[in-house]
Coordinates of C-alpha atoms in Angstrom, one line a residue:
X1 CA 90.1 100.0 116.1
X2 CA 91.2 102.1 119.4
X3 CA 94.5 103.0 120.3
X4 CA 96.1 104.7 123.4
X5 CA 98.7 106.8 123.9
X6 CA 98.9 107.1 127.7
X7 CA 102.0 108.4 128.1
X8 CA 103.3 110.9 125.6
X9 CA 100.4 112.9 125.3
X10 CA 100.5 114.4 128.5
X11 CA 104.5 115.0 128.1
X12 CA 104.2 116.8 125.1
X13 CA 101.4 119.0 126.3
X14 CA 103.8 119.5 129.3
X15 CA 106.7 120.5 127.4
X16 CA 104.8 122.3 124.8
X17 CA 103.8 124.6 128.1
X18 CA 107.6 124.4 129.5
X19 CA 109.2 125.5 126.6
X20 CA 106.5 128.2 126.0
X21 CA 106.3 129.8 129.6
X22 CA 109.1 132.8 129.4
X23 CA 109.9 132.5 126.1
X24 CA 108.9 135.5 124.6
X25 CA 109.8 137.6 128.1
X26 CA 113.4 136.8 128.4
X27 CA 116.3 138.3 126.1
X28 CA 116.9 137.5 122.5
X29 CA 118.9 134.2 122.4
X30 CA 121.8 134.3 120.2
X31 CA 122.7 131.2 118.2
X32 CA 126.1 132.1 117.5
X33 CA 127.2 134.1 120.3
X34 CA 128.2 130.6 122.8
X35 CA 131.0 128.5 122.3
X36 CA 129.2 125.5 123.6
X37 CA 125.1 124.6 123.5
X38 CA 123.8 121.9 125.1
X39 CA 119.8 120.5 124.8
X40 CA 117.6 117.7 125.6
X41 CA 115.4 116.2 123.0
X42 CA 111.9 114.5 123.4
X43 CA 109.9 113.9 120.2
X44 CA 107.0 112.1 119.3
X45 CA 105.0 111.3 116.4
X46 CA 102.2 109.2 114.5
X47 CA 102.0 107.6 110.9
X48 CA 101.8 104.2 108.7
X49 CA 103.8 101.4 108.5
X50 CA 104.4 99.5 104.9
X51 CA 106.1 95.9 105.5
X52 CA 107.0 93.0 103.4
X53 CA 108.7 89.8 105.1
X54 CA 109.0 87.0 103.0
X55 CA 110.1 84.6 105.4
X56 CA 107.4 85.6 107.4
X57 CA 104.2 86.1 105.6
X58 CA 104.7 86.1 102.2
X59 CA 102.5 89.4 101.1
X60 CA 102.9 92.9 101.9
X61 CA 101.0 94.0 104.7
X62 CA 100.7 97.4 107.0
X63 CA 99.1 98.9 109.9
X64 CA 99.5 102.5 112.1
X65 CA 102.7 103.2 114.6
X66 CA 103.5 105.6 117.1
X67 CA 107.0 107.0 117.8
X68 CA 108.5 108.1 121.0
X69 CA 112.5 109.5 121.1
X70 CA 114.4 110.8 123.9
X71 CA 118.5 111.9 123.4
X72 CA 120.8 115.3 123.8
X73 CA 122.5 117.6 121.5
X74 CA 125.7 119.1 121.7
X75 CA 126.7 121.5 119.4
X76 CA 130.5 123.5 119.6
X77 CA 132.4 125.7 117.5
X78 CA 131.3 123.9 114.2
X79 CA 130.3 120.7 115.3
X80 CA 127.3 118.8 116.1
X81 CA 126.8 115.3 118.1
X82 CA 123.3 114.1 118.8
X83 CA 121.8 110.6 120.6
X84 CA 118.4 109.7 120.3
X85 CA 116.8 106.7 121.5
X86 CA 114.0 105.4 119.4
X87 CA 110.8 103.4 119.8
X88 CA 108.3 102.6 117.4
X89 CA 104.9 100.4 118.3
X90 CA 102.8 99.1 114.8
X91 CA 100.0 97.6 114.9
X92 CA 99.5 95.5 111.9
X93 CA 95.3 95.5 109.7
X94 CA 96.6 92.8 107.0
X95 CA 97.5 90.2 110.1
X96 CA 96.7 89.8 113.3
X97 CA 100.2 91.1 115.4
X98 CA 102.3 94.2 116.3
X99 CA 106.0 95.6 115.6
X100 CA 108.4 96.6 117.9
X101 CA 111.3 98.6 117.0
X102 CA 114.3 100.3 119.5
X103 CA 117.2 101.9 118.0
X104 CA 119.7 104.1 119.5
X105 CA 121.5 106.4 117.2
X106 CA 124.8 108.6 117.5
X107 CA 125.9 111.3 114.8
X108 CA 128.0 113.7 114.1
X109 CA 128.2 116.2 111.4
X110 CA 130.5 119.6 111.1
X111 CA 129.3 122.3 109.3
X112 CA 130.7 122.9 105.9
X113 CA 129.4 126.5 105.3
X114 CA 131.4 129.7 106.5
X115 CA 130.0 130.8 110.3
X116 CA 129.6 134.5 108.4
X117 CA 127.2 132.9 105.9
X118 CA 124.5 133.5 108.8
X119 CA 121.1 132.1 106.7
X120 CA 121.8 129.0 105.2
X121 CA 123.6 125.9 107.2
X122 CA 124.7 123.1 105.5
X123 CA 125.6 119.9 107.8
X124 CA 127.9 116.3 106.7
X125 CA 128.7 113.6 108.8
X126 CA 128.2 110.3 109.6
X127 CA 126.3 107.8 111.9
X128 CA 125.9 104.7 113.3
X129 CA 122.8 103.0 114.7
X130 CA 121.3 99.8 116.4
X131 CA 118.1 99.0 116.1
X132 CA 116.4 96.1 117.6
X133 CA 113.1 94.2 116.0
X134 CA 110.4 92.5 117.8
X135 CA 107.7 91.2 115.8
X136 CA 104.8 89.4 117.1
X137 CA 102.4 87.8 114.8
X138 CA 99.7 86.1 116.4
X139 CA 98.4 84.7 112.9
X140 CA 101.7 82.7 112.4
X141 CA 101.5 80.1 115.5
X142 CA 104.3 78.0 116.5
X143 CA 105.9 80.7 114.4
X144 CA 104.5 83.9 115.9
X145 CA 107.6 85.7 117.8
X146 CA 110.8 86.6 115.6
X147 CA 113.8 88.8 116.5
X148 CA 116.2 90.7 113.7
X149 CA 119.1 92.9 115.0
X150 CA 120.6 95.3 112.5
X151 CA 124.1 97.7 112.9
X152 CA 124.1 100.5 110.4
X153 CA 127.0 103.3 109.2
X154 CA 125.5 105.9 107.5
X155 CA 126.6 109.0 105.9
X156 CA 124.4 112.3 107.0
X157 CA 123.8 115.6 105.5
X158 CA 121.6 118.2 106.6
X159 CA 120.4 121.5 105.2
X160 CA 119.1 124.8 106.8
X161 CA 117.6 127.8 106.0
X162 CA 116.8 130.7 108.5
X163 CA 113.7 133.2 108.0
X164 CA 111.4 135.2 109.6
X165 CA 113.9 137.1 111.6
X166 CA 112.8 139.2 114.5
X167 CA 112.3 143.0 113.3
X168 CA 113.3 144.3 116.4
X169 CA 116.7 142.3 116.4
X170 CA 117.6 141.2 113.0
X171 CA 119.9 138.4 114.3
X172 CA 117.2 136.1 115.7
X173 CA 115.0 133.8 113.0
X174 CA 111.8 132.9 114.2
X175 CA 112.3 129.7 111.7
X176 CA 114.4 127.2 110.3
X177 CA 113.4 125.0 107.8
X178 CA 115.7 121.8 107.3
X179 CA 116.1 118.9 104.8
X180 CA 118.1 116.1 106.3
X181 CA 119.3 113.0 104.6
X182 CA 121.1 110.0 105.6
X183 CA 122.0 107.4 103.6
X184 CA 123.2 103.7 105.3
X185 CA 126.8 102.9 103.5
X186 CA 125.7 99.6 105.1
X187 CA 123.6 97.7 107.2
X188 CA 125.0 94.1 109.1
X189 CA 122.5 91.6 110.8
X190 CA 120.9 88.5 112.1
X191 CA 117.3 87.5 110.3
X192 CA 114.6 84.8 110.5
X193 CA 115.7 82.3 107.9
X194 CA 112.6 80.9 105.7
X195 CA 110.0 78.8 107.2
X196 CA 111.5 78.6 110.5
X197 CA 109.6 76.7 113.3
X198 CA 109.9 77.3 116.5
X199 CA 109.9 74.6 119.5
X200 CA 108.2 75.1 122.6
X201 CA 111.2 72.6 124.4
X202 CA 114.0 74.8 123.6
X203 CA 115.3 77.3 126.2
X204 CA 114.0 81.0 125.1
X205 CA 117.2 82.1 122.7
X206 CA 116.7 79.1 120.7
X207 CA 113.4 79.9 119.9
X208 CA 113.7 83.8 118.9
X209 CA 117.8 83.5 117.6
X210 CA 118.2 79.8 116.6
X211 CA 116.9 80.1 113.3
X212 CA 118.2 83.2 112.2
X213 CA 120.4 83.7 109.5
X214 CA 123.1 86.5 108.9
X215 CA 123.1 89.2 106.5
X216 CA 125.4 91.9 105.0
X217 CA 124.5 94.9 102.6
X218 CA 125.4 98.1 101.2
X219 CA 123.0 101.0 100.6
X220 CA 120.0 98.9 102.3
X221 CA 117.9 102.0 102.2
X222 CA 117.1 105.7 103.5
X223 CA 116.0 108.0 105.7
X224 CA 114.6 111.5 105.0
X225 CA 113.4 114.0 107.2
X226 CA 111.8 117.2 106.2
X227 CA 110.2 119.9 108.0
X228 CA 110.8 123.7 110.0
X229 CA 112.0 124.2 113.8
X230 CA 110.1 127.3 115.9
X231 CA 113.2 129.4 117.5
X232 CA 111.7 130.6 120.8
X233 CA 113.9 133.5 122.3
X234 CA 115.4 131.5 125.0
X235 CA 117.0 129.2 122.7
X236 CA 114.3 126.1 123.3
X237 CA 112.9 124.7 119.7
X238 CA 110.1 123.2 118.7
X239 CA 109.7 121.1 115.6
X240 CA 107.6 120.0 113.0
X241 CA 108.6 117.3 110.5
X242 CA 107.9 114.0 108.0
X243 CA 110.0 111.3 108.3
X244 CA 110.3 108.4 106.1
X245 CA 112.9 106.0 107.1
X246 CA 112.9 102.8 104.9
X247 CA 115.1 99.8 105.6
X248 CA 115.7 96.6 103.1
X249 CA 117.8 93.3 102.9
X250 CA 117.7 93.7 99.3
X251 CA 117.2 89.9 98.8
X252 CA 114.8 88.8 96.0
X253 CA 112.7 84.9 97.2
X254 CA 113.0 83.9 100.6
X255 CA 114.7 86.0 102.6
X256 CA 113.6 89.3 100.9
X257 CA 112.8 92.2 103.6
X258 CA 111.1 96.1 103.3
X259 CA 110.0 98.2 106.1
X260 CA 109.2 101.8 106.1
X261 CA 107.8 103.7 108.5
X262 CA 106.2 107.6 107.4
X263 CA 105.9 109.4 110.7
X264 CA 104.8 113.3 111.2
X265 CA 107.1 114.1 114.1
X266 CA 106.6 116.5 116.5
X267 CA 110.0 118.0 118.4
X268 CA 111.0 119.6 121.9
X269 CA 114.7 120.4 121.9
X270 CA 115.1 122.0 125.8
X271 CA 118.3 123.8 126.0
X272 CA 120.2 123.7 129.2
X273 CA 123.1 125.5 128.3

């Protein structure tokens, strides 16, 4: 099985060079020395996909997805506020169809440790996110297309740890590893309800929303995210990271849903101020 990535390759080699070029020639960037820093984010990033959808098929199946995220960081004083924009594209092995996820996220977190305390960072916050599901499986028929929309608050907490700092200027780390958590207080939305049918004479809403049903839960999963950032000296970062982000109804029978996607991410934060 073949499959292209036409268009994020060639950005991140592109930013990989941008981020790169002058980095090491201009002066050490300080991290705590502005008031206010400002940077776009473009990450990307491969890995599996483990689903099980009772009302769809009713056995657990998986296949491979590829991640792209775009969104801006503003951090000020001791405060942090990030958007990202997600897409993730599965392909399914176990059945014949694809996954299509969007979300757009918005956090915010304030730092909890003393600005002093100059090696370790510790983050808490909260978030809310919207994430959007199409799922098309072929295998299925008159019952191939279904849509489930999902609003999430979540609490966030994120840990750092500086190291490797420059010799020649012992406030610059070259690294940063980080250990970030967040954990859905709960999780609203619309699902397919069990053995829905679709008809071909209905307008287009009826046939991907008409047989949904409504759902409401608390703690309907987790996401993790684990990995280092490279610190270049003009204050761009590049990072390296696992994800896991899991998401479940909770139900038992019927209307029972699990998705989790496990994604090695690779980051490009571009600062612009």
């Amino acid at each position: 099985m073949k499959f292209n990535y036409p268009i994020w390759r060639p950005l991140l080699i592109l930013a990989l060079v941008a981020m790169c070029g002058g980095a090491f020639a201009q002066s050490t960037y300080d991290y705590n020395a502005e008031p206010n820093r400002f940077w776009i984010n473009l990450n990307a990033g491969v890995g599996g996909t483990n689903s099980f959808d009772e009302s769809t098929v009713p056995f657990a199946y998986g296949g491979i997805h590829d991640m792209e995220q775009i969104g801006v960081t503003d951090e000020w004083k001791r405060c942090h506020l990030q958007f990202l924009g997600t897409r993730n594209k599965t392909k399914y092995f176990d059945v014949d169809g694809s996954n299509s996820a969007y979300s757009a996220k918005l956090e915010f977190l304030y730092s909890c440790l003393n600005p002093s305390i100059k090696r370790w960072h510790f983050w808490s916050g909260v978030s809310t996110n919207n994430i959007f599901e199409l799922k098309q499986l072929e295998d299925l028929q008159n019952a191939a297309v279904t849509i489930s929309l999902f609003h999430e608050l979540s609490a966030e907490e994120r840990v750092e740890c500086d190291f490797a700092y420059d010799k020649a200027d012992a406030t610059h780390p070259w690294l940063t590893a980080f250990f970030n958590l967040s954990l859905p207080l709960y999780t609203v939305g619309v699902r397919p309800g069990y053995a829905y049918v679709v008809d071909p004479l209905n307008n287009i809403f009826d046939m991907l929303l008409g047989a949904n049903v409504p759902m409401f839960k608390f703690f309907p999963g987790c996401t993790t995210d684990i990995g280092f950032n490279l610190n270049l000296r003009n204050g761009n970062r590049i990072g390296l990271s696992y994800t896991w982000d899991y998401l479940t109804t909770g139900k038992k029978g019927a209307y029972r849903y699990d998705n989790a996607f496990h994604t090695v991410k690779l980051s490009f934060m571009f600062k612009i101020q």
